[in-house]
Amino acid sequence: MPRKFLSGDEAVAEGIRLAQPDVISAYPITPQTVTVERLSEFVANGELESHYMYVESEHSALAAAIGVSAAGARAFTATSSQGLLYMAECLTYASGGRFPIVMMNANRATALPWNIYGDQRDSIALLDHGWIQAYAEDAQEALDLCLMAYKIAEHPDVLTPFMINLDGFALTHTFESVDVPDNKDALDFVGRYEAFNCFSFDEPKNIGYSAGPAYNKYFKYDEHLGMNCALKVIDEVERDFEARFGRSYPGALESYHMEDTELCILTLGSISGLVRECVDIARERGIKLGLVKLRYLRPLPSGQLAQALAGIKALCVLEKDISFGAEGTVFTNIKSVLYDYKIELECFNVIAGLGGDDILPQDIKQIVNTLVDISHNKPYKRLQFLGIDTLQEG
Amino acid sequence: MAAINHKTLREDEFFFGHKACAGCGASLVLRHVLKILGPNAVSVLPAGCMSAVGFNFPNLAFQNNSMISPFAATAPVMSGIRAGFDMRKKRGDKIPDDFCVVGFAGDGATADIGLAALSGAIDRDDNLLYICYDNEAYMNTGVQKSSLTPFGAKTTNTPVGTQIQGALSNKKNMFEIVAAHNISYAATASIGYLPDFLKKVAKAKDMPGTRYIHVIAPCPTGWGHADKDTINFAKAIVDCGLWYLAEYEAGDYKISRRPKEFGSIKDYLHSQSRFRALDDAAIAHIEAERDAKWAYIDTHWS
């Protein structure tokens, strides 16, 4: 397997080259642009046989992908931030129409203030739009997700569009050595799209219609079942991937040192690497700390989360997102799992990395100190903006 | 292919069982266009009257492959369908040679919310037939002004008030906006002159690249006339010179029908309730605009 020195954006381009979508509808936006640039080069050089469509907006990029999927072909598009918000109404057309489109989203802050750097407020704001949402930690995972995404999204029991999220700049624009699978091996794994939710000239269909109050709920229920089914399919696809390419993935979440731990930091995306290192350092100091890296935010792996978090004393949910007037949305989701599974623990929410703000080792260290204090029954603040609020109460 | 007219038009129907209003002009557009394009047409309809009346699960009115698109995205959904099938064909799937992607979008979906997306498709010269059925307002939401609503028309958001009477802006010229892209083919039509419309659709069907046909389709509900008079008004708007039948091809404009004498604008306007409040000064203004346009057409177009 050849290794290439790739940025996150380039790793996605390589992964999509291997997955061979029939049509790529592309519109530039920082920090996603490099992905569609590389894809245009692959097409121009004959390394990828796809129709490369220059659309005039993100709204049209996803609309075109919907048309491609309705024609029974494989679609790819990519976006970020305001672009994702601009195409937001098309997200529900894609998910409600059960079109298994794969889209890369470079996580970036949302205006105003205008900001091109990374946080996760863009995709998390659209959590309820019916898309599978995966968050890559590194470029290798980003490439591998491109291959697995089509298999998961196109699975007949799932038929749900798939959003691959990469932290803007922190992941899209940093370089690492990446294993790039052989073309044939990759295509053998991904396969061609065998569509059935599409037009047919033998049996013409009306697809994407309206359904009034009497029927609407059945479509929405079915969509919910499809999304839930993705959890099982993610596992199956990852086992198959491991057998073929040797890299294993742990399902919708990864537990790191959670087996005997008392304290936990839960996060998602590229910051997981730093947290993992901090877990190692804390453990050297005798602190029983673990990490839960949420790889998928939708479907939410509630059962796996409950299993990972049961028995711990204190939890910090660290996220690059805030739902104003409430709390971080990841935190809300996690607390609902805790409630459902009757898991009692102390937990708090750290909002960090907004607008691309650095999250430093000493920041994580301070979170760890707070977790230790909480486990000794010290008071704490439930919601903290990193660098603004003090972590300890009083 | 034999010349298309009402005698040679195929008997089978592709759009029926829908719940359009009595006298609906737009439904006639769809019915006739699909008869020309045949069973391998794939139609795309954004939000609007025709999708609202045609796609009510489980009552689905299209016999050919059809789907709803986002309101602003008729053209890119069409582009996607075309590209998807073309790529499948390239990879060896069996796709009929005569399949045609057709869009049916209203005036708002075309000239307002979907204009940028339509422009993008024409820029790419994607292989599509885009039909704008123009009933001169947002009829599906209950008659609100679009940029194709003519000057002076009363709608539910351009009421006849004491200070302002009806729409203040002129109808946007979509035909010439589209032509300015140097599109492969563009035409205007009216369902009042059906043979001309059918001929243009048949011609556009087998042309390459992006084709655009803008067809006037009166709406009794929004225009305020009897439902039996739809065709009469679709003729009258052409006869009085407020709508012209034309083609744009290979860089040239060509007028399809030059009325020798214009019918009465006042009669055309005052027989519809939307224009009933227009006074003589407003009508004189509309006449002057018409005459200026035709003076230009007569000197510049063949």
XYZ file of C-alpha atoms in Angstrom:
696
model
C 0.000 0.000 0.000
C 1.698 3.252 -1.068
C 2.092 5.982 1.519
C 1.545 9.593 0.549
C 2.183 12.781 2.466
C -1.256 14.367 2.433
C -3.287 17.094 4.068
C -6.740 16.225 5.374
C -8.338 17.837 2.323
C -6.063 15.857 0.024
C -6.762 12.632 1.896
C -10.473 13.145 1.246
C -9.739 13.772 -2.436
C -7.735 10.516 -2.572
C -10.506 8.630 -0.802
C -13.130 9.974 -3.186
C -10.908 9.184 -6.175
C -10.876 5.581 -4.954
C -14.647 5.487 -4.322
C -15.261 6.689 -7.900
C -18.432 8.733 -7.662
C -20.148 9.187 -11.029
C -20.612 12.906 -10.533
C -18.829 15.491 -8.397
C -20.638 18.808 -7.994
C -18.159 21.332 -6.703
C -18.105 24.840 -5.323
C -15.149 26.391 -3.502
C -15.104 27.485 0.136
C -12.221 27.739 2.569
C -11.039 25.415 4.089
C -12.634 22.761 1.871
C -11.383 24.085 -1.474
C -8.245 21.957 -1.762
C -10.441 18.845 -1.890
C -12.361 19.954 -4.989
C -9.148 21.294 -6.566
C -7.445 17.903 -6.252
C -10.527 16.138 -7.551
C -10.578 18.404 -10.621
C -6.927 17.447 -11.230
C -7.739 13.732 -10.946
C -10.525 14.150 -13.499
C -8.403 16.325 -15.788
C -5.570 13.769 -15.716
C -7.821 10.792 -16.297
C -7.087 9.309 -12.862
C -10.768 9.512 -12.002
C -13.598 8.923 -14.440
C -16.259 11.228 -13.021
C -18.366 14.028 -14.368
C -17.054 17.181 -12.668
C -19.851 19.727 -12.474
C -19.074 23.394 -11.844
C -22.100 24.688 -9.958
C -22.783 28.304 -9.054
C -23.515 27.762 -5.345
C -23.545 25.216 -2.543
C -27.321 25.070 -2.788
C -26.942 23.888 -6.364
C -24.044 21.592 -5.442
C -26.257 19.511 -3.195
C -29.304 19.880 -5.466
C -27.254 18.458 -8.333
C -26.099 15.592 -6.117
C -29.767 14.831 -5.366
C -30.457 14.653 -9.107
C -27.464 12.370 -9.616
C -28.675 10.032 -6.897
C -32.232 10.061 -8.286
C -30.725 8.891 -11.580
C -29.220 5.928 -9.722
C -25.653 7.206 -9.844
C -23.098 7.921 -7.108
C -22.716 11.549 -6.027
C -20.116 13.507 -4.099
C -19.924 17.103 -3.007
C -18.008 19.056 -0.377
C -18.556 22.226 1.582
C -17.953 24.111 4.805
C -19.599 26.526 7.228
C -21.734 29.153 5.450
C -21.781 26.885 2.425
C -23.276 24.098 4.498
C -25.834 26.517 5.933
C -26.618 27.811 2.445
C -27.422 24.286 1.281
C -29.277 23.468 4.501
C -32.724 23.096 2.928
C -31.273 20.621 0.427
C -29.981 18.487 3.313
C -33.533 17.499 4.185
C -34.418 16.860 0.537
C -31.440 14.487 0.390
C -32.222 12.677 3.630
C -36.004 12.671 3.200
C -35.613 11.441 -0.373
C -33.279 8.688 0.928
C -30.484 9.647 -1.434
C -27.181 8.149 -0.181
C -25.002 11.109 -1.115
C -21.596 11.487 0.507
C -20.458 14.992 1.390
C -17.299 16.238 3.025
C -17.695 19.169 5.391
C -14.679 21.139 6.572
C -15.836 22.234 10.017
C -15.576 25.999 10.245
C -16.999 28.790 12.385
C -20.221 30.453 11.286
C -20.575 34.206 10.746
C -20.780 36.757 12.325
C -18.071 37.657 13.189
C -16.729 36.380 9.883
C -14.192 33.679 10.585
C -12.658 31.023 8.336
C -11.110 28.892 11.084
C -12.300 25.689 12.572
C -15.071 24.961 15.001
C -18.010 22.599 14.754
C -20.944 24.968 14.955
C -21.760 24.455 11.265
C -22.472 20.719 11.193
C -23.805 20.488 14.743
C -26.380 23.192 13.937
C -27.683 20.776 11.279
C -27.688 17.663 13.421
C -31.427 17.180 12.971
C -31.378 17.254 9.165
C -31.228 13.493 8.788
C -27.609 12.995 7.774
C -25.152 10.544 9.229
C -22.446 12.696 10.799
C -18.948 11.273 11.233
C -16.023 13.231 12.652
C -12.513 12.296 11.530
C -9.564 12.618 13.886
C -6.786 12.472 11.315
C -6.157 12.344 7.571
C -5.984 8.549 7.485
C -9.366 8.243 9.126
C -10.715 10.852 6.692
C -9.569 8.814 3.690
C -10.876 5.570 5.149
C -14.217 7.188 5.951
C -14.616 8.149 2.286
C -14.502 4.476 1.342
C -16.714 3.297 4.182
C -19.192 6.181 3.849
C -20.588 4.983 0.510
C -20.960 1.425 1.757
C -22.812 2.581 4.850
C -24.974 5.237 3.155
C -25.920 3.000 0.198
C -26.773 -0.030 2.331
C -30.424 -0.879 1.517
C -31.386 -0.800 5.198
C -29.764 2.611 5.689
C -30.207 4.754 2.533
C -29.152 7.863 4.383
C -26.760 10.588 3.221
C -23.371 10.757 4.897
C -21.452 13.819 6.068
C -17.731 13.347 6.706
C -16.549 16.142 8.994
C -12.956 17.320 9.212
C -11.856 20.110 11.538
C -11.036 23.157 9.426
C -7.290 23.836 9.176
C -6.409 21.680 12.210
C -7.131 18.677 10.003
C -7.873 19.952 6.499
C -4.563 21.807 6.199
C -2.120 19.730 8.244
C -0.082 17.013 6.598
C 0.636 13.459 7.585
C 1.752 10.215 6.037
C -1.319 8.348 4.800
C -1.779 4.815 3.472
C -3.574 5.053 0.145
C -5.179 1.760 -0.870
C -4.733 0.308 -4.318
C -7.400 1.396 -6.845
C -8.705 -2.104 -7.447
C -8.750 -3.113 -3.789
C -10.648 0.049 -2.949
C -13.222 -0.436 -5.682
C -13.647 -4.096 -4.759
C -14.445 -2.932 -1.255
C -16.749 -0.022 -2.109
C -18.399 -1.713 -5.103
C -20.614 -0.017 -7.643
C -23.802 1.662 -6.477
C -26.700 -0.731 -7.012
C -29.498 1.803 -6.691
C -33.145 0.949 -6.320
C -34.397 4.244 -4.930
C -34.112 5.882 -8.336
C -35.840 6.489 -11.661
C -36.459 3.564 -13.965
C -37.308 3.652 -17.651
C -38.913 0.216 -17.401
C -41.127 1.229 -14.514
C -41.296 5.030 -14.334
C -41.570 6.469 -10.845
C -42.600 9.604 -9.055
C -39.944 10.162 -6.396
C -39.595 13.030 -3.999
C -43.292 13.913 -3.715
C -45.383 15.510 -1.038
C -47.051 13.560 1.759
C -49.706 15.185 3.898
C -50.523 14.808 7.598
C -51.941 11.293 7.162
C -48.768 9.848 5.624
C -45.898 12.091 6.581
C -45.151 10.352 9.876
C -44.533 7.017 8.156
C -41.829 8.524 5.969
C -40.198 10.173 8.977
C -40.423 6.976 11.018
C -38.758 5.084 8.214
C -36.018 7.681 8.037
C -35.423 7.241 11.767
C -35.194 3.458 11.362
C -32.722 3.858 8.505
C -30.506 6.088 10.595
C -30.652 3.737 13.573
C -29.779 0.827 11.328
C -26.580 2.609 10.347
C -25.045 1.690 13.735
C -25.074 -2.006 12.895
C -23.932 -1.381 9.332
C -21.043 0.831 10.503
C -19.754 -2.129 12.534
C -20.142 -4.568 9.643
C -18.430 -2.262 7.179
C -15.556 -1.604 9.583
C -14.988 -5.370 10.052
C -14.895 -5.816 6.286
C -12.560 -2.832 5.955
C -10.199 -4.239 8.572
C -10.108 -7.630 6.855
C -9.122 -6.024 3.568
C -6.891 -3.135 4.597
C -5.669 -4.061 8.079
C -6.853 -0.913 9.839
C -9.477 -1.395 12.503
C -12.059 1.088 13.678
C -14.060 0.700 16.884
C -17.586 1.572 15.731
C -19.384 4.819 16.392
C -17.184 5.659 19.367
C -13.702 4.906 20.593
C -12.954 4.280 24.247
C -9.422 4.933 25.420
C -8.500 3.720 28.900
C -12.145 3.597 29.880
C -11.999 0.088 31.309
C -10.867 1.013 34.858
C -11.342 4.732 34.894
C -13.067 7.189 37.208
C -12.750 10.348 35.149
C -13.466 10.909 31.488
C -13.148 13.543 28.806
C -15.541 13.051 25.923
C -14.862 14.888 22.688
C -14.876 14.504 18.915
C -12.696 15.278 15.909
C -9.064 16.267 15.720
C -8.706 17.445 19.327
C -9.003 13.799 20.391
C -5.300 13.301 19.648
C -4.244 15.881 22.205
C -6.704 14.558 24.773
C -5.374 11.033 24.247
C -1.844 12.225 25.006
C -3.074 14.044 28.079
C -4.750 10.833 29.237
C -1.365 9.091 29.013
C 0.328 11.849 30.995
C -2.413 11.876 33.636
C -2.205 8.112 34.001
C 1.541 8.385 34.578
C 0.615 10.682 37.463
C -1.772 8.014 38.781
C -4.979 9.774 37.729
C -7.593 7.350 36.472
C -8.560 9.260 33.328
C -10.038 7.964 30.087
C -11.166 9.351 26.751
C -14.353 8.737 24.802
C -13.980 9.883 21.229
C -17.367 10.173 19.583
C -16.752 9.216 15.957
C -20.392 9.503 14.967
C -22.770 12.108 16.340
C -25.640 10.750 14.183
C -26.669 8.089 14.637
C -25.940 8.632 18.319
C -24.463 5.401 19.724
C -26.480 5.574 22.938
C -25.910 1.987 24.039
C -22.166 2.153 23.456
C -21.998 5.492 25.242
C -23.855 4.125 28.236
C -21.538 1.146 28.357
C -18.458 3.372 28.211
C -19.644 5.887 30.791
C -21.238 3.537 33.327
C -19.348 3.483 36.606
C -17.279 6.640 36.218
C -17.424 9.501 38.718
C -16.953 12.616 36.622
C -17.205 13.550 32.962
C -16.188 16.566 30.916
C -17.728 17.045 27.484
C -15.297 19.157 25.478
C -16.813 20.582 22.293
C -16.338 23.284 19.667
C -19.964 24.275 19.691
C -22.510 26.222 21.702
C -26.298 26.346 21.467
C -26.832 29.872 22.735
C -29.010 30.110 25.786
C -28.584 26.417 26.495
C -25.242 24.564 26.391
C -23.100 22.613 23.959
C -25.285 20.342 21.852
C -22.989 17.353 22.285
C -23.349 17.816 26.050
C -27.151 17.840 25.739
C -27.011 14.611 23.740
C -24.710 12.918 26.246
C -26.838 13.946 29.212
C -29.885 12.434 27.577
C -28.046 9.113 27.345
C -27.031 9.378 31.004
C -30.658 9.976 31.958
C -32.022 7.152 29.810
C -29.544 4.647 31.197
C -29.869 5.973 34.769
C -26.159 6.699 34.989
C -25.393 9.075 37.833
C -22.200 11.061 37.625
C -20.938 14.618 37.851
C -20.581 16.252 34.457
C -19.669 19.569 32.995
C -19.345 21.140 29.578
C -16.328 22.998 28.216
C -16.914 25.109 25.122
C -13.582 25.571 23.393
C -11.888 26.129 20.067
C -14.531 28.544 18.781
C -13.431 30.365 15.658
C -10.265 28.265 15.514
C -9.013 29.199 18.994
C -6.164 26.922 20.092
C -6.826 24.263 22.700
C -3.510 23.756 24.460
C -2.151 20.914 26.620
C -2.407 23.151 29.695
C -6.113 23.661 28.936
C -6.679 19.918 28.992
C -4.564 19.690 32.128
C -6.829 22.206 33.802
C -9.876 20.169 32.781
C -8.222 17.113 34.329
C -7.572 19.024 37.549
C -11.208 20.067 37.650
C -12.318 16.462 37.129
C -10.077 15.392 40.033
C -11.503 18.150 42.245
C -15.055 17.196 41.332
C -14.352 13.593 42.230
C -13.412 14.966 45.656
C -16.802 16.670 45.877
C -15.631 20.205 45.156
C -18.209 22.522 43.584
C -17.942 23.249 39.861
C -19.562 25.197 37.062
C -21.735 23.230 34.685
C -20.868 25.250 31.584
C -17.573 26.913 30.911
C -16.186 28.876 27.989
C -12.510 27.991 27.833
C -10.306 31.019 28.438
C -13.205 33.180 29.630
C -14.797 31.439 32.606
C -12.714 30.032 35.376
C -13.085 26.304 35.638
C -13.328 26.104 39.402
C -16.211 27.594 41.275
C -15.422 30.333 43.779
C -40.668 12.934 -37.240
C -44.027 14.048 -38.617
C -44.896 17.688 -37.970
C -46.389 18.076 -34.520
C -49.893 19.429 -34.313
C -53.075 18.576 -32.455
C -53.788 15.796 -34.998
C -50.417 14.059 -34.784
C -50.063 14.451 -31.016
C -49.982 11.084 -29.237
C -53.153 9.894 -27.553
C -51.646 8.653 -24.319
C -51.507 10.961 -21.338
C -48.602 11.448 -18.911
C -50.092 14.010 -16.540
C -53.597 13.387 -15.312
C -55.578 12.852 -12.136
C -54.026 15.989 -10.664
C -55.994 18.559 -8.715
C -55.285 21.722 -10.685
C -58.023 24.377 -10.739
C -60.558 24.419 -13.556
C -59.122 26.360 -16.473
C -55.521 25.996 -15.297
C -53.156 27.071 -18.069
C -50.048 25.532 -16.560
C -51.504 22.015 -16.497
C -52.078 22.299 -20.255
C -48.403 23.152 -20.671
C -47.329 19.980 -18.878
C -49.874 17.809 -20.616
C -48.796 18.879 -24.090
C -45.060 19.002 -23.507
C -45.034 15.482 -22.069
C -47.026 14.189 -25.044
C -44.248 15.469 -27.290
C -41.357 14.252 -25.137
C -42.903 10.812 -24.620
C -42.479 8.145 -21.933
C -38.739 8.611 -21.489
C -39.031 12.191 -20.281
C -37.777 12.772 -16.742
C -39.525 15.784 -15.274
C -38.372 18.014 -12.459
C -40.751 20.372 -10.696
C -39.849 22.828 -7.964
C -42.314 24.059 -5.375
C -45.202 25.626 -7.217
C -48.681 24.926 -8.531
C -47.768 21.961 -10.706
C -45.837 20.085 -8.024
C -48.526 20.912 -5.481
C -51.300 19.508 -7.666
C -49.357 16.570 -9.106
C -47.429 14.926 -6.284
C -49.812 14.150 -3.445
C -48.825 10.773 -2.088
C -50.432 8.359 -2.776
C -52.052 10.245 -5.690
C -49.135 10.717 -8.037
C -50.139 12.255 -11.350
C -47.098 11.646 -13.536
C -46.850 8.550 -15.715
C -43.231 9.344 -16.546
C -40.270 9.570 -14.144
C -40.804 12.759 -12.148
C -39.646 14.424 -8.974
C -39.914 17.552 -6.858
C -36.816 19.718 -6.541
C -35.995 22.357 -3.953
C -37.635 25.636 -4.956
C -34.420 27.349 -6.029
C -32.918 24.288 -7.655
C -34.923 23.142 -10.687
C -31.955 23.499 -13.022
C -29.225 21.855 -10.908
C -31.448 18.881 -10.040
C -32.012 18.505 -13.801
C -28.261 18.792 -14.397
C -27.635 16.108 -11.794
C -30.152 13.712 -13.343
C -28.675 14.252 -16.792
C -25.094 13.771 -15.590
C -26.043 10.737 -13.501
C -27.717 8.933 -16.401
C -24.977 9.948 -18.842
C -22.322 8.493 -16.545
C -24.332 5.310 -16.006
C -24.631 4.930 -19.752
C -20.886 5.437 -20.106
C -20.337 2.676 -17.555
C -22.541 0.299 -19.545
C -26.011 0.636 -18.018
C -28.958 0.480 -20.381
C -30.349 4.004 -20.694
C -32.692 4.895 -23.600
C -31.153 7.178 -26.216
C -34.193 9.451 -26.346
C -34.479 10.258 -22.662
C -34.943 13.943 -22.044
C -34.677 15.853 -18.788
C -37.375 18.502 -18.655
C -38.078 21.099 -15.981
C -41.435 22.738 -15.373
C -40.955 25.793 -13.211
C -43.254 28.721 -12.583
C -42.357 32.378 -12.978
C -41.204 32.791 -9.366
C -39.141 29.595 -9.424
C -37.510 30.750 -12.655
C -37.113 34.515 -12.555
C -36.749 34.994 -8.779
C -35.495 32.230 -6.498
C -34.090 29.913 -9.186
C -32.484 32.465 -11.494
C -28.872 31.984 -10.382
C -29.218 28.211 -10.584
C -30.738 28.417 -14.071
C -27.912 30.716 -15.125
C -25.417 28.136 -13.843
C -26.969 25.355 -15.911
C -26.973 27.488 -19.065
C -23.350 28.444 -18.391
C -22.476 24.718 -18.340
C -24.668 24.203 -21.413
C -26.114 21.119 -19.747
C -28.370 19.006 -21.930
C -31.763 20.096 -20.556
C -35.125 21.405 -21.641
C -36.303 24.054 -19.189
C -39.921 25.171 -19.468
C -41.033 28.245 -17.560
C -44.802 28.285 -17.241
C -45.529 31.903 -16.603
C -48.786 32.803 -14.876
C -47.335 36.104 -13.733
C -47.425 35.663 -9.938
C -46.888 33.207 -7.071
C -50.231 31.511 -7.613
C -49.614 28.463 -5.425
C -49.224 30.579 -2.286
C -52.286 32.636 -3.148
C -51.281 35.186 -5.811
C -48.300 37.242 -4.701
C -46.130 39.380 -6.959
C -43.100 37.816 -8.667
C -40.615 39.624 -10.889
C -42.710 38.443 -13.851
C -45.848 40.146 -12.551
C -46.619 42.967 -14.989
C -46.895 46.629 -14.087
C -50.238 47.528 -12.595
C -51.341 44.015 -11.655
C -53.210 43.586 -8.402
C -51.966 40.661 -6.341
C -52.465 39.821 -2.675
C -49.285 41.718 -1.795
C -49.609 44.439 -4.410
C -53.125 45.550 -3.490
C -54.984 48.485 -4.962
C -54.632 50.997 -2.165
C -55.231 54.679 -1.836
C -51.513 55.483 -2.240
C -50.268 52.580 -4.375
C -52.271 50.728 -7.019
C -50.966 47.280 -7.932
C -47.434 46.233 -8.935
C -45.039 49.093 -9.583
C -42.277 47.225 -11.407
C -42.220 46.030 -15.007
C -42.141 42.368 -15.975
C -38.583 41.090 -16.117
C -37.592 39.908 -19.593
C -36.531 36.321 -18.896
C -36.331 35.370 -22.574
C -33.698 37.982 -23.310
C -31.884 37.364 -20.005
C -31.574 33.710 -20.960
C -30.593 34.586 -24.533
C -27.858 36.883 -23.214
C -26.138 33.720 -21.956
C -25.762 32.733 -25.630
C -27.923 29.706 -24.887
C -28.310 26.992 -27.547
C -32.014 27.673 -27.973
C -34.611 29.881 -26.329
C -38.187 30.613 -27.279
C -41.309 32.310 -26.037
C -44.746 30.833 -26.520
C -48.304 30.976 -25.322
C -50.783 28.185 -24.799
C -53.169 30.394 -26.800
C -51.050 29.637 -29.847
C -50.672 25.930 -29.301
C -49.269 24.876 -32.726
C -46.441 27.410 -32.353
C -45.715 26.171 -28.817
C -45.791 22.495 -29.820
C -43.496 23.179 -32.766
C -40.979 24.891 -30.518
C -41.067 22.062 -27.962
C -40.601 19.455 -30.710
C -37.682 21.439 -32.116
C -36.069 21.882 -28.699
C -36.539 18.207 -27.800
C -33.742 16.898 -29.970
C -31.358 19.846 -29.776
C -28.144 19.575 -27.759
C -27.260 21.832 -24.821
C -29.582 23.908 -22.692
C -32.956 24.866 -24.197
C -35.360 27.307 -22.602
C -39.007 27.863 -23.471
C -41.005 30.540 -21.722
C -44.715 29.933 -22.128
C -47.555 32.186 -21.016
C -50.111 30.142 -19.108
C -53.028 32.176 -17.727
C -54.391 31.442 -14.275
C -58.122 32.176 -13.892
C -57.747 32.275 -10.096
C -54.967 34.851 -10.097
C -55.857 36.819 -13.202
C -59.523 37.049 -12.390
C -61.245 35.722 -15.455
C -63.692 32.903 -16.167
C -62.063 29.469 -16.291
C -63.446 28.889 -19.785
C -61.486 31.935 -21.039
C -57.942 30.763 -20.325
C -57.107 30.171 -23.973
C -58.766 33.415 -25.012
C -56.550 35.410 -22.680
C -53.499 33.438 -23.771
C -54.307 34.558 -27.327
C -55.268 38.111 -26.387
C -51.983 38.820 -24.597
C -50.164 38.008 -27.846
C -52.657 39.805 -30.081
C -52.489 43.039 -28.112
C -48.696 42.929 -28.255
C -47.973 42.612 -24.526
C -46.376 39.212 -25.121
C -44.432 38.290 -28.202
C -43.745 34.886 -29.711
C -40.088 34.574 -30.652
C -37.028 32.363 -30.893
C -33.368 32.846 -30.128
C -30.998 30.551 -31.931
C -27.337 30.781 -32.949
C -27.119 34.355 -31.743
C -30.188 35.610 -33.631
C -33.602 36.701 -32.457
C -36.502 35.811 -34.685
C -40.098 36.868 -34.170
C -42.568 34.037 -34.745
C -45.701 36.118 -35.052
C -46.084 39.822 -35.829
C -49.672 40.972 -35.270
C -50.610 43.235 -38.182
C -52.696 45.371 -35.879
C -52.599 45.133 -32.142
C -55.754 44.211 -30.308
C -56.997 46.581 -27.617
C -54.783 46.643 -24.536
C -57.597 48.241 -22.586
C -59.962 45.367 -23.420
C -57.293 42.807 -22.516
C -56.555 44.487 -19.192
C -59.998 45.509 -18.053
C -61.523 42.097 -18.665
C -59.315 40.696 -15.878
C -60.018 41.673 -12.292
C -56.301 42.083 -11.521
C -56.104 45.087 -13.881
C -59.560 46.531 -13.361
C -58.358 49.491 -11.308
C -55.973 50.740 -13.994
C -56.916 54.223 -15.200
C -56.396 55.646 -18.677
C -53.033 57.157 -17.781
C -51.713 53.791 -16.599
C -53.048 52.110 -19.723
C -51.441 54.770 -21.916
C -48.144 54.072 -20.135
C -48.466 50.331 -20.815
C -49.263 51.047 -24.473
C -46.232 53.293 -24.825
C -43.993 50.583 -23.375
C -45.448 48.036 -25.780
C -44.912 50.321 -28.774
C -41.319 51.042 -27.804
C -40.604 47.327 -27.486
C -42.140 46.501 -30.834
C -40.324 49.397 -32.508
C -37.111 47.797 -31.270
C -38.166 44.310 -32.357
C -39.206 45.523 -35.817
C -35.881 47.221 -36.435
C -33.536 44.718 -34.795
C -35.018 41.219 -35.086
C -35.773 39.303 -38.255
